[in-house]
CSV table of C-alpha atoms in Angstrom, one decimal:
chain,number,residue,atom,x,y,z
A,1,UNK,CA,-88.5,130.2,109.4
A,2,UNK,CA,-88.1,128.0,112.8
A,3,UNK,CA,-86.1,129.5,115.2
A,4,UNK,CA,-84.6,128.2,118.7
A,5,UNK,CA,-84.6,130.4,121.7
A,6,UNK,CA,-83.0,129.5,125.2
A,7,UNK,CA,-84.7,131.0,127.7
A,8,UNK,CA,-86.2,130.1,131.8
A,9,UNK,CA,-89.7,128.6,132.8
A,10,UNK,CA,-90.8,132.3,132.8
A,11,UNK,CA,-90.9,133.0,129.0
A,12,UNK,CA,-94.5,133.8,128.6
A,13,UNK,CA,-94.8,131.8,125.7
A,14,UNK,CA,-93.4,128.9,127.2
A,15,UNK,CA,-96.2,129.1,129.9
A,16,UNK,CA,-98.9,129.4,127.0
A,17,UNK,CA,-97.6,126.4,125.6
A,18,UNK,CA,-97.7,124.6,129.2
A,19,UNK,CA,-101.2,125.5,129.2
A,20,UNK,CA,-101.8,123.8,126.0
A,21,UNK,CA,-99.5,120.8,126.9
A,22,UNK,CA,-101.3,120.5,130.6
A,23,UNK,CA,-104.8,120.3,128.7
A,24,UNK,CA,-104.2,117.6,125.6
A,25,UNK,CA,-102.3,115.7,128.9
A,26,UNK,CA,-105.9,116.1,131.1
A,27,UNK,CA,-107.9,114.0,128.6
A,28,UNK,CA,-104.7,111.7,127.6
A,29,UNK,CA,-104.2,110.7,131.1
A,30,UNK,CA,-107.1,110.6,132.2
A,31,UNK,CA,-107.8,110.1,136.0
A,32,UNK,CA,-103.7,109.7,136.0
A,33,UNK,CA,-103.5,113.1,135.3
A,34,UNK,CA,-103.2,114.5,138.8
A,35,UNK,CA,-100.3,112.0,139.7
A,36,UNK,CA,-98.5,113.1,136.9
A,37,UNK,CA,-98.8,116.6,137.0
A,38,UNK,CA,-97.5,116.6,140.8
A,39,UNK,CA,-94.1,116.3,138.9
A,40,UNK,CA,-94.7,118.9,135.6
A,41,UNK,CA,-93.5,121.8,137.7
A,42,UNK,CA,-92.1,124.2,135.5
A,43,UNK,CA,-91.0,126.7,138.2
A,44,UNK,CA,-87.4,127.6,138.5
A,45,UNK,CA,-86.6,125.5,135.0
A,46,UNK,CA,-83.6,127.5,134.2
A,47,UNK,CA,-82.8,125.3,130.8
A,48,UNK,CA,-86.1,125.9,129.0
A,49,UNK,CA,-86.1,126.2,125.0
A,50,UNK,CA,-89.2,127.8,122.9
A,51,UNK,CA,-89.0,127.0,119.2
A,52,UNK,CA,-91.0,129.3,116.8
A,53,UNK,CA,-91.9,129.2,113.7
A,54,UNK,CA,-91.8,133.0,112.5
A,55,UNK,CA,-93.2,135.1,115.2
A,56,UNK,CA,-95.5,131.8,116.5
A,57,UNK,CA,-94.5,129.8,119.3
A,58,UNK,CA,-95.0,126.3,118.4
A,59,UNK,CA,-93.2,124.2,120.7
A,60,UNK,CA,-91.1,123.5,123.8
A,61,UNK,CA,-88.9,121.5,125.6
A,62,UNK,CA,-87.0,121.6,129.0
A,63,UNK,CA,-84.2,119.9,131.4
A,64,UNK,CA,-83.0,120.1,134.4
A,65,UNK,CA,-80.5,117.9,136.5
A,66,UNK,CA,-81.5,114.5,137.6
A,67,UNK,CA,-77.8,113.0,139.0
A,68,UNK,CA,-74.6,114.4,138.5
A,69,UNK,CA,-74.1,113.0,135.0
A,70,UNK,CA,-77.9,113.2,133.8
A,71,UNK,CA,-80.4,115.7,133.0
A,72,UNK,CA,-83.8,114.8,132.8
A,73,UNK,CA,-86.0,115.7,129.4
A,74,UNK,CA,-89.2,117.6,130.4
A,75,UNK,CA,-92.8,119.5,129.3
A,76,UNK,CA,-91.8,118.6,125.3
A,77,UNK,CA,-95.1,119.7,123.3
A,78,UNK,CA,-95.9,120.9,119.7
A,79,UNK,CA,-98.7,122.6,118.7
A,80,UNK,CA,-101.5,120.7,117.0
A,81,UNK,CA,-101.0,122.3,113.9
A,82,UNK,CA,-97.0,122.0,113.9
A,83,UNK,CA,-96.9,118.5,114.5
A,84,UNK,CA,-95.5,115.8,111.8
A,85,UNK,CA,-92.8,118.9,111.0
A,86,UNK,CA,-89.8,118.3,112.6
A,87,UNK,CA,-90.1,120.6,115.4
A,88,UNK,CA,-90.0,118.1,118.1
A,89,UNK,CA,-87.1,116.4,117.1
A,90,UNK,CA,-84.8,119.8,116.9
A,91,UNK,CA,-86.0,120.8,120.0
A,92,UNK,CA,-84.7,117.7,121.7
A,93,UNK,CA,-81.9,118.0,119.4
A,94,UNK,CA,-81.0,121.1,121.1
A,95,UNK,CA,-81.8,120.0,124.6
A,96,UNK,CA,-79.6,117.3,124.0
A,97,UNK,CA,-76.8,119.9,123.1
A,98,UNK,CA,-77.4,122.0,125.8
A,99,UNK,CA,-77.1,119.0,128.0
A,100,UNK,CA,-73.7,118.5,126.4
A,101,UNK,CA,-72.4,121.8,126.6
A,102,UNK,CA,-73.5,122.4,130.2
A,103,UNK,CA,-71.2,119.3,131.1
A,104,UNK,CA,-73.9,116.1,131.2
A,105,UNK,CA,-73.1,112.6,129.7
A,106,UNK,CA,-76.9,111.7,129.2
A,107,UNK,CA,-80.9,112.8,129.6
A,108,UNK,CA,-83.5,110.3,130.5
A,109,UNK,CA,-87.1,111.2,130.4
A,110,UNK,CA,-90.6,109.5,130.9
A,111,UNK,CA,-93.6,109.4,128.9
A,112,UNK,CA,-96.8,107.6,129.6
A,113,UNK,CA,-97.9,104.3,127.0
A,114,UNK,CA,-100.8,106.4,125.6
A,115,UNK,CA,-98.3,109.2,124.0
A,116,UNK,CA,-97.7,107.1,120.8
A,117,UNK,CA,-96.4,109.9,119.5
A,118,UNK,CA,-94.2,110.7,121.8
A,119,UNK,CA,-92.7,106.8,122.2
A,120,UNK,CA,-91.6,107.1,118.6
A,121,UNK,CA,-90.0,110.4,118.8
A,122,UNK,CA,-88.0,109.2,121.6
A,123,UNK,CA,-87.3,106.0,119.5
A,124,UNK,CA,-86.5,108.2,116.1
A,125,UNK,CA,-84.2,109.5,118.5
A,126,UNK,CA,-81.9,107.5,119.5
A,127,UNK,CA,-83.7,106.9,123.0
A,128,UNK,CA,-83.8,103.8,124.8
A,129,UNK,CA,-85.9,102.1,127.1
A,130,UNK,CA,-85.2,102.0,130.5
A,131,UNK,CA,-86.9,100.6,133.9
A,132,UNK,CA,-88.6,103.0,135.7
A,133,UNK,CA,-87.1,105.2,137.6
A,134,UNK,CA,-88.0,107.6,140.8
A,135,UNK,CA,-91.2,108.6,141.0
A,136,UNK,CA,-92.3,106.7,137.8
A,137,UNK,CA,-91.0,103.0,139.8
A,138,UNK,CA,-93.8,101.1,139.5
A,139,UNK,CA,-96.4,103.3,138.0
A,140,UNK,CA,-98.0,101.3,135.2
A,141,UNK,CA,-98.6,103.5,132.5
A,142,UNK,CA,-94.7,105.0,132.5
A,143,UNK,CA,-92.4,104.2,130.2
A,144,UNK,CA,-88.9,106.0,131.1
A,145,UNK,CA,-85.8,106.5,128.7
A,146,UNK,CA,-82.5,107.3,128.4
A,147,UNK,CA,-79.5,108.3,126.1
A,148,UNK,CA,-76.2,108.4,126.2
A,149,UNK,CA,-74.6,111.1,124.6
């Protein structure tokens, strides 16, 4: 049975997922893995969801304010074994809730163009593309999205 939990950036099985997240991210990004992960901090994340299937955390999700309408989407993972499921797509379901209830109009997110998988989540989702924003301006292999709620 998949349940939802709310929770902060100090759940310990939020970190154990980070830990798996940080590692498939180390060989996708390559030698662009130390730029990105200078903005993965998890922190202080107050807004941080854990979704398990029975008594196994599978995957997470996170946001936290960009602008004063926005929060942005971060550290989304499933587990190997959990992918193809669903479980991505209710936990940005429920990020995208929470965003709501907390008073925001829309979340925006990047991703790099080697997370296919990722891309078509976003895109499944209802996400659009966006130019580059922040620290992602510029960067090549960013693609950054938003949606309006």
């Amino acid at each position: 049975m998949l349940h939802l939990k709310r929770t902060t950036s100090e759940n310990k099985d939020f970190l154990s997922l980070i830990r798996q997240l940080d590692a498939f991210l180390a060989i996708t990004d390559g030698d662009e893995h130390d730029f990105y992960n200078q903005f993965n901090s998890t922190k202080g994340l107050q807004h941080v969801l854990v979704t398990y299937i029975d008594d196994a955390a599978v995957g997470c999700g996170a946001i936290r304010k960009y602008d004063e309408q926005t929060m942005e989407v971060k550290r989304m993972f499933t587990t190997a074994q959990s992918r193809g499921n669903g479980v991505a797509s209710q936990v940005l379901k429920e990020l995208e809730k929470w965003s709501l209830e907390l008073g925001y109009k829309k979340c925006v997110l990047e991703t790099g163009t080697r997370q296919l998988e990722a891309i078509a989540l976003y895109k499944k989702n209802g996400y659009q593309l966006i130019p580059c924003y922040g620290q992602y301006l510029n960067v090549e292999n960013s693609l950054c999205f938003e949606k309006i709620m």
